[in-house]
PDB file of C-alpha atoms in Angstrom:
ATOM      1  CA  UNK R  41       0.000   0.000   0.000  1.00 89.00           C
ATOM      2  CA  UNK R  42       1.112   3.535  -0.799  1.00 96.00           C
ATOM      3  CA  UNK R  43      -0.097   6.329   1.469  1.00 97.00           C
ATOM      4  CA  UNK R  44      -0.315   9.884   0.130  1.00 97.00           C
ATOM      5  CA  UNK R  45      -0.199  12.895   2.433  1.00 97.00           C
ATOM      6  CA  UNK R  46      -2.074  15.828   0.864  1.00 97.00           C
ATOM      7  CA  UNK R  47      -2.882  19.337   2.042  1.00 96.00           C
ATOM      8  CA  UNK R  48      -5.787  19.738  -0.397  1.00 94.00           C
ATOM      9  CA  UNK R  49      -8.572  17.316  -1.368  1.00 95.00           C
ATOM     10  CA  UNK R  50      -8.237  18.299  -5.046  1.00 93.00           C
ATOM     11  CA  UNK R  51      -5.222  15.991  -5.321  1.00 95.00           C
ATOM     12  CA  UNK R  52      -7.106  12.796  -4.480  1.00 96.00           C
ATOM     13  CA  UNK R  53      -8.744  12.188  -7.885  1.00 96.00           C
ATOM     14  CA  UNK R  54      -5.606  13.363  -9.697  1.00 95.00           C
ATOM     15  CA  UNK R  55      -3.408  10.778  -8.016  1.00 96.00           C
ATOM     16  CA  UNK R  56      -6.067   8.071  -8.280  1.00 96.00           C
ATOM     17  CA  UNK R  57      -6.109   8.610 -12.053  1.00 96.00           C
ATOM     18  CA  UNK R  58      -2.315   8.582 -12.255  1.00 96.00           C
ATOM     19  CA  UNK R  59      -2.226   5.356 -10.238  1.00 95.00           C
ATOM     20  CA  UNK R  60      -4.563   3.761 -12.769  1.00 95.00           C
ATOM     21  CA  UNK R  61      -2.153   4.747 -15.549  1.00 94.00           C
ATOM     22  CA  UNK R  62       1.207   4.167 -13.870  1.00 92.00           C
ATOM     23  CA  UNK R  63       0.624   1.364 -11.361  1.00 91.00           C
ATOM     24  CA  UNK R  64      -2.746  -0.362 -11.828  1.00 92.00           C
ATOM     25  CA  UNK R  65      -3.681  -2.420  -8.818  1.00 89.00           C
ATOM     26  CA  UNK R  66      -1.563  -0.447  -6.348  1.00 93.00           C
ATOM     27  CA  UNK R  67      -3.593   0.270  -3.215  1.00 93.00           C
ATOM     28  CA  UNK R  68      -3.623   3.960  -2.294  1.00 95.00           C
ATOM     29  CA  UNK R  69      -4.614   5.529   1.011  1.00 96.00           C
ATOM     30  CA  UNK R  70      -5.126   9.289   1.065  1.00 97.00           C
ATOM     31  CA  UNK R  71      -4.517  11.445   4.129  1.00 96.00           C
ATOM     32  CA  UNK R  72      -5.882  14.960   3.556  1.00 97.00           C
ATOM     33  CA  UNK R  73      -4.630  17.491   6.099  1.00 97.00           C
ATOM     34  CA  UNK R  74      -5.211  21.073   4.847  1.00 96.00           C
ATOM     35  CA  UNK R  75      -4.527  22.508   8.297  1.00 97.00           C
ATOM     36  CA  UNK R  76      -0.873  21.517   7.946  1.00 97.00           C
ATOM     37  CA  UNK R  77      -0.405  23.897   5.025  1.00 95.00           C
ATOM     38  CA  UNK R  78      -2.350  26.648   6.782  1.00 95.00           C
ATOM     39  CA  UNK R  79      -0.035  26.514   9.796  1.00 96.00           C
ATOM     40  CA  UNK R  80       3.096  26.058   7.698  1.00 95.00           C
ATOM     41  CA  UNK R  81       2.230  29.181   5.727  1.00 93.00           C
ATOM     42  CA  UNK R  82       1.659  31.164   8.905  1.00 94.00           C
ATOM     43  CA  UNK R  83       4.475  29.852  11.108  1.00 95.00           C
ATOM     44  CA  UNK R  84       6.880  28.073   8.781  1.00 94.00           C
ATOM     45  CA  UNK R  85       7.155  24.380   7.846  1.00 94.00           C
ATOM     46  CA  UNK R  86       9.017  23.398  11.014  1.00 94.00           C
ATOM     47  CA  UNK R  87       5.944  24.377  13.038  1.00 96.00           C
ATOM     48  CA  UNK R  88       4.086  21.306  11.749  1.00 97.00           C
ATOM     49  CA  UNK R  89       6.947  18.816  12.073  1.00 96.00           C
ATOM     50  CA  UNK R  90       5.414  16.958  15.029  1.00 95.00           C
ATOM     51  CA  UNK R  91       2.014  16.647  13.354  1.00 96.00           C
ATOM     52  CA  UNK R  92       3.599  15.439  10.127  1.00 96.00           C
ATOM     53  CA  UNK R  93       5.655  12.890  12.056  1.00 95.00           C
ATOM     54  CA  UNK R  94       2.507  11.647  13.797  1.00 95.00           C
ATOM     55  CA  UNK R  95       0.683  11.290  10.470  1.00 95.00           C
ATOM     56  CA  UNK R  96       3.590   9.317   9.005  1.00 96.00           C
ATOM     57  CA  UNK R  97       3.802   7.065  12.060  1.00 94.00           C
ATOM     58  CA  UNK R  98       0.084   6.365  11.706  1.00 94.00           C
ATOM     59  CA  UNK R  99       0.578   5.454   8.049  1.00 94.00           C
ATOM     60  CA  UNK R 100       3.339   3.039   9.040  1.00 93.00           C
ATOM     61  CA  UNK R 101       1.122   1.380  11.642  1.00 93.00           C
ATOM     62  CA  UNK R 102      -1.597   0.925   9.033  1.00 93.00           C
ATOM     63  CA  UNK R 103       0.715  -0.940   6.677  1.00 92.00           C
ATOM     64  CA  UNK R 104       2.075   1.643   4.245  1.00 93.00           C
ATOM     65  CA  UNK R 105       5.074   0.394   2.272  1.00 91.00           C
ATOM     66  CA  UNK R 106       5.859   3.999   1.260  1.00 95.00           C
ATOM     67  CA  UNK R 107       4.467   7.497   1.823  1.00 97.00           C
ATOM     68  CA  UNK R 108       4.320  10.257  -0.797  1.00 97.00           C
ATOM     69  CA  UNK R 109       3.963  13.849   0.431  1.00 97.00           C
ATOM     70  CA  UNK R 110       2.308  15.860  -2.328  1.00 97.00           C
ATOM     71  CA  UNK R 111       2.714  19.278  -0.672  1.00 96.00           C
ATOM     72  CA  UNK R 112       5.846  21.172  -1.692  1.00 94.00           C
ATOM     73  CA  UNK R 113       5.751  23.457   1.345  1.00 94.00           C
ATOM     74  CA  UNK R 114       6.005  20.610   3.880  1.00 96.00           C
ATOM     75  CA  UNK R 115       7.855  18.094   1.708  1.00 95.00           C
ATOM     76  CA  UNK R 116      11.234  18.557   3.387  1.00 95.00           C
ATOM     77  CA  UNK R 117       9.626  18.240   6.830  1.00 95.00           C
ATOM     78  CA  UNK R 118       7.950  15.007   5.745  1.00 96.00           C
ATOM     79  CA  UNK R 119      11.161  13.470   4.428  1.00 95.00           C
ATOM     80  CA  UNK R 120      13.041  14.442   7.583  1.00 94.00           C
ATOM     81  CA  UNK R 121      10.294  13.073   9.830  1.00 92.00           C
ATOM     82  CA  UNK R 122      10.236   9.832   7.866  1.00 90.00           C
ATOM     83  CA  UNK R 123      13.935   9.084   8.280  1.00 86.00           C
ATOM     84  CA  UNK R 124      14.242   5.731   9.993  1.00 78.00           C
ATOM     85  CA  UNK R 125      10.481   5.311  10.198  1.00 83.00           C
ATOM     86  CA  UNK R 126      10.242   2.085   8.202  1.00 82.00           C
ATOM     87  CA  UNK R 127       8.235   3.035   5.124  1.00 88.00           C
ATOM     88  CA  UNK R 128      10.207   5.224   2.729  1.00 93.00           C
ATOM     89  CA  UNK R 129       8.931   8.808   2.666  1.00 95.00           C
ATOM     90  CA  UNK R 130       9.311  10.744  -0.565  1.00 96.00           C
ATOM     91  CA  UNK R 131       8.284  14.277  -1.407  1.00 96.00           C
ATOM     92  CA  UNK R 132       6.457  14.326  -4.729  1.00 97.00           C
ATOM     93  CA  UNK R 133       8.564  17.140  -6.157  1.00 96.00           C
ATOM     94  CA  UNK R 134      11.949  15.422  -5.691  1.00 97.00           C
ATOM     95  CA  UNK R 135      11.878  13.496  -9.011  1.00 97.00           C
ATOM     96  CA  UNK R 136      10.762  16.715 -10.719  1.00 97.00           C
ATOM     97  CA  UNK R 137      13.711  18.592  -9.229  1.00 97.00           C
ATOM     98  CA  UNK R 138      16.097  15.879 -10.411  1.00 97.00           C
ATOM     99  CA  UNK R 139      14.644  16.121 -13.926  1.00 97.00           C
ATOM    100  CA  UNK R 140      15.049  19.911 -13.887  1.00 97.00           C
ATOM    101  CA  UNK R 141      18.729  19.607 -12.950  1.00 98.00           C
ATOM    102  CA  UNK R 142      19.221  17.075 -15.729  1.00 97.00           C
ATOM    103  CA  UNK R 143      17.606  19.443 -18.249  1.00 96.00           C
ATOM    104  CA  UNK R 144      20.176  22.214 -17.875  1.00 96.00           C
ATOM    105  CA  UNK R 145      21.648  24.968 -15.757  1.00 96.00           C
ATOM    106  CA  UNK R 146      18.948  27.658 -16.080  1.00 97.00           C
ATOM    107  CA  UNK R 147      15.903  26.694 -14.032  1.00 98.00           C
ATOM    108  CA  UNK R 148      12.854  28.879 -13.393  1.00 97.00           C
ATOM    109  CA  UNK R 149      10.477  27.970 -10.568  1.00 98.00           C
ATOM    110  CA  UNK R 150       6.866  29.123 -10.709  1.00 97.00           C
ATOM    111  CA  UNK R 151       4.784  28.986  -7.532  1.00 97.00           C
ATOM    112  CA  UNK R 152       1.380  30.221  -6.439  1.00 95.00           C
ATOM    113  CA  UNK R 153       2.341  30.274  -2.755  1.00 93.00           C
ATOM    114  CA  UNK R 154       5.312  32.180  -1.372  1.00 93.00           C
ATOM    115  CA  UNK R 155       5.839  29.445   1.218  1.00 92.00           C
ATOM    116  CA  UNK R 156       6.677  27.030  -1.601  1.00 92.00           C
ATOM    117  CA  UNK R 157       9.488  29.054  -3.184  1.00 94.00           C
ATOM    118  CA  UNK R 158      12.300  28.497  -0.686  1.00 93.00           C
ATOM    119  CA  UNK R 159      11.633  24.761  -0.161  1.00 93.00           C
ATOM    120  CA  UNK R 160      11.605  24.184  -3.918  1.00 95.00           C
ATOM    121  CA  UNK R 161      14.755  26.207  -4.489  1.00 96.00           C
ATOM    122  CA  UNK R 162      16.492  24.307  -1.684  1.00 95.00           C
ATOM    123  CA  UNK R 163      15.388  20.987  -3.161  1.00 97.00           C
ATOM    124  CA  UNK R 164      16.758  21.856  -6.599  1.00 97.00           C
ATOM    125  CA  UNK R 165      20.061  22.880  -4.996  1.00 97.00           C
ATOM    126  CA  UNK R 166      20.140  19.557  -3.159  1.00 96.00           C
ATOM    127  CA  UNK R 167      19.529  17.602  -6.360  1.00 97.00           C
ATOM    128  CA  UNK R 168      22.148  19.678  -8.185  1.00 98.00           C
ATOM    129  CA  UNK R 169      24.687  18.816  -5.483  1.00 97.00           C
ATOM    130  CA  UNK R 170      23.716  15.173  -5.767  1.00 96.00           C
ATOM    131  CA  UNK R 171      24.289  15.301  -9.529  1.00 97.00           C
ATOM    132  CA  UNK R 172      27.480  17.336  -9.254  1.00 97.00           C
ATOM    133  CA  UNK R 173      26.077  20.144 -11.405  1.00 96.00           C
ATOM    134  CA  UNK R 174      25.978  23.914 -10.983  1.00 96.00           C
ATOM    135  CA  UNK R 175      22.584  25.474 -11.710  1.00 97.00           C
ATOM    136  CA  UNK R 176      21.028  28.921 -11.567  1.00 97.00           C
ATOM    137  CA  UNK R 177      17.533  29.082 -10.122  1.00 97.00           C
ATOM    138  CA  UNK R 178      15.119  31.972 -10.532  1.00 96.00           C
ATOM    139  CA  UNK R 179      11.843  31.951  -8.624  1.00 96.00           C
ATOM    140  CA  UNK R 180       8.586  33.607  -9.700  1.00 96.00           C
ATOM    141  CA  UNK R 181       5.499  34.011  -7.533  1.00 97.00           C
ATOM    142  CA  UNK R 182       2.455  34.015  -9.826  1.00 97.00           C
ATOM    143  CA  UNK R 183       0.357  37.000  -8.698  1.00 94.00           C
ATOM    144  CA  UNK R 184      -3.222  36.284  -7.731  1.00 94.00           C
ATOM    145  CA  UNK R 185      -3.009  32.599  -8.601  1.00 96.00           C
ATOM    146  CA  UNK R 186      -3.538  31.145  -5.126  1.00 94.00           C
ATOM    147  CA  UNK R 187      -6.535  33.358  -4.475  1.00 95.00           C
ATOM    148  CA  UNK R 188      -8.138  31.891  -7.604  1.00 96.00           C
ATOM    149  CA  UNK R 189      -7.301  28.362  -6.486  1.00 94.00           C
ATOM    150  CA  UNK R 190      -8.854  28.941  -3.062  1.00 91.00           C
ATOM    151  CA  UNK R 191     -11.957  30.440  -4.697  1.00 94.00           C
ATOM    152  CA  UNK R 192     -12.400  27.301  -6.803  1.00 93.00           C
ATOM    153  CA  UNK R 193     -11.569  29.135 -10.043  1.00 96.00           C
ATOM    154  CA  UNK R 194      -9.510  26.321 -11.545  1.00 95.00           C
ATOM    155  CA  UNK R 195      -9.618  27.765 -15.050  1.00 96.00           C
ATOM    156  CA  UNK R 196      -8.369  31.151 -13.874  1.00 97.00           C
ATOM    157  CA  UNK R 197      -5.721  29.540 -11.686  1.00 97.00           C
ATOM    158  CA  UNK R 198      -4.267  27.401 -14.458  1.00 97.00           C
ATOM    159  CA  UNK R 199      -4.369  30.224 -16.984  1.00 97.00           C
ATOM    160  CA  UNK R 200      -2.524  32.536 -14.570  1.00 97.00           C
ATOM    161  CA  UNK R 201       0.199  29.917 -14.188  1.00 97.00           C
ATOM    162  CA  UNK R 202       0.384  29.325 -17.937  1.00 96.00           C
ATOM    163  CA  UNK R 203       0.561  33.065 -18.596  1.00 96.00           C
ATOM    164  CA  UNK R 204       3.460  33.406 -16.164  1.00 96.00           C
ATOM    165  CA  UNK R 205       5.239  30.516 -17.869  1.00 95.00           C
ATOM    166  CA  UNK R 206       4.863  32.194 -21.261  1.00 94.00           C
ATOM    167  CA  UNK R 207       6.672  35.244 -19.876  1.00 93.00           C
ATOM    168  CA  UNK R 208       9.715  33.257 -18.760  1.00 93.00           C
ATOM    169  CA  UNK R 209      12.825  34.329 -20.694  1.00 87.00           C
ATOM    170  CA  UNK R 210      15.592  31.936 -21.715  1.00 87.00           C
ATOM    171  CA  UNK R 211      15.506  28.839 -19.523  1.00 95.00           C
ATOM    172  CA  UNK R 212      16.410  25.164 -19.747  1.00 96.00           C
ATOM    173  CA  UNK R 213      13.483  24.055 -17.592  1.00 97.00           C
ATOM    174  CA  UNK R 214      10.395  25.564 -15.997  1.00 97.00           C
ATOM    175  CA  UNK R 215       9.363  23.955 -12.723  1.00 98.00           C
ATOM    176  CA  UNK R 216       5.736  24.128 -11.596  1.00 97.00           C
ATOM    177  CA  UNK R 217       6.352  24.058  -7.877  1.00 96.00           C
ATOM    178  CA  UNK R 218       2.935  22.898  -6.720  1.00 93.00           C
ATOM    179  CA  UNK R 219       1.131  19.718  -7.718  1.00 94.00           C
ATOM    180  CA  UNK R 220      -2.052  21.698  -8.380  1.00 94.00           C
ATOM    181  CA  UNK R 221      -0.289  23.523 -11.242  1.00 96.00           C
ATOM    182  CA  UNK R 222       0.346  20.408 -13.332  1.00 95.00           C
ATOM    183  CA  UNK R 223      -2.446  20.883 -15.879  1.00 95.00           C
ATOM    184  CA  UNK R 224      -1.105  24.337 -16.779  1.00 96.00           C
ATOM    185  CA  UNK R 225       1.613  22.547 -18.760  1.00 94.00           C
ATOM    186  CA  UNK R 226      -1.048  21.332 -21.212  1.00 93.00           C
ATOM    187  CA  UNK R 227      -1.666  24.957 -22.191  1.00 93.00           C
ATOM    188  CA  UNK R 228       1.946  25.594 -23.169  1.00 91.00           C
ATOM    189  CA  UNK R 229       3.835  24.886 -26.344  1.00 85.00           C
ATOM    190  CA  UNK R 230       7.497  25.319 -27.116  1.00 77.00           C
ATOM    191  CA  UNK R 231      10.829  23.671 -26.631  1.00 79.00           C
ATOM    192  CA  UNK R 232      11.434  24.427 -22.943  1.00 90.00           C
ATOM    193  CA  UNK R 233      10.489  21.472 -20.713  1.00 93.00           C
ATOM    194  CA  UNK R 234       7.696  22.375 -18.280  1.00 96.00           C
ATOM    195  CA  UNK R 235       7.962  20.021 -15.323  1.00 97.00           C
ATOM    196  CA  UNK R 236       5.358  19.132 -12.721  1.00 96.00           C
ATOM    197  CA  UNK R 237       5.404  16.726  -9.802  1.00 96.00           C
ATOM    198  CA  UNK R 238       2.308  14.468  -9.744  1.00 96.00           C
ATOM    199  CA  UNK R 239       3.163  11.865 -12.394  1.00 96.00           C
ATOM    200  CA  UNK R 240       6.885  11.492 -11.686  1.00 96.00           C
ATOM    201  CA  UNK R 241       6.268  11.599  -7.946  1.00 96.00           C
ATOM    202  CA  UNK R 242       3.601   8.908  -8.075  1.00 97.00           C
ATOM    203  CA  UNK R 243       5.757   6.768 -10.368  1.00 95.00           C
ATOM    204  CA  UNK R 244       8.731   6.961  -8.017  1.00 95.00           C
ATOM    205  CA  UNK R 245       6.657   6.294  -4.924  1.00 95.00           C
ATOM    206  CA  UNK R 246       5.011   3.294  -6.582  1.00 94.00           C
ATOM    207  CA  UNK R 247       8.481   1.893  -7.227  1.00 92.00           C
ATOM    208  CA  UNK R 248       9.314   2.362  -3.567  1.00 91.00           C
ATOM    209  CA  UNK R 249       6.136   0.646  -2.460  1.00 90.00           C
ATOM    210  CA  UNK R 250       6.892  -2.319  -4.701  1.00 85.00           C
ATOM    211  CA  UNK R 251      10.636  -2.668  -4.160  1.00 75.00           C
ATOM    212  CA  UNK R 252      13.385  -2.477  -1.584  1.00 47.00           C
ATOM    213  CA  UNK R 253      12.360   1.064  -0.596  1.00 46.00           C
ATOM    214  CA  UNK R 254      15.683   2.531  -1.641  1.00 42.00           C
ATOM    215  CA  UNK R 255      15.610   6.099  -2.969  1.00 41.00           C
ATOM    216  CA  UNK R 256      18.414   5.333  -5.466  1.00 39.00           C
ATOM    217  CA  UNK R 257      17.813   4.431  -9.071  1.00 38.00           C
ATOM    218  CA  UNK R 258      14.256   5.783  -9.316  1.00 39.00           C
ATOM    219  CA  UNK R 259      12.805   6.623 -12.712  1.00 39.00           C
ATOM    220  CA  UNK R 260      12.223  10.374 -12.864  1.00 39.00           C
ATOM    221  CA  UNK R 261      10.839  10.807 -16.386  1.00 42.00           C
TER     222      UNK R 261
END
């Protein structure tokens, strides 16, 4: 069984559909904890470390072979809390960050939430160090996008993200920092890779749930 830790219920059907495509038959359990993101935005990700650790411990007790955290803001907290837990804990945006580093040295990160920018930039730096590559990261906060997401204006949200992506100057990869942004990539054309986390994150976590739970050698594309 793979457990997914979400901070929004909108991700549940998205990851169910991806499971059907990438790993049919894999049992998923969804934990939806929006209050974790609310507090992390207000007080910083470390403020929810104990609650995240408790959620992960509960997933382990209920038989999870692996846990995927789909929230970029608390992803690093989840991975840290999961160290030594038993089930492997993976943040969904890690494979995306690895793919961005592999794409080139000029990486632009788009985010709808300010609280996501620093964790994503830190993750890309970590993956660049792992790969032995030097990269330049530029972050862009998409104005007004999160307000549209919270209001249920999915069309407006995705178009705001896509519009921001179209304004990106020369880059080797554009990273959509939040899982909820993924469908904005469908609105874009051009040669620059536009990377999102749901598919590659689910694929990697499914491998963990089915294998030796090692984070090495995961498919990221």
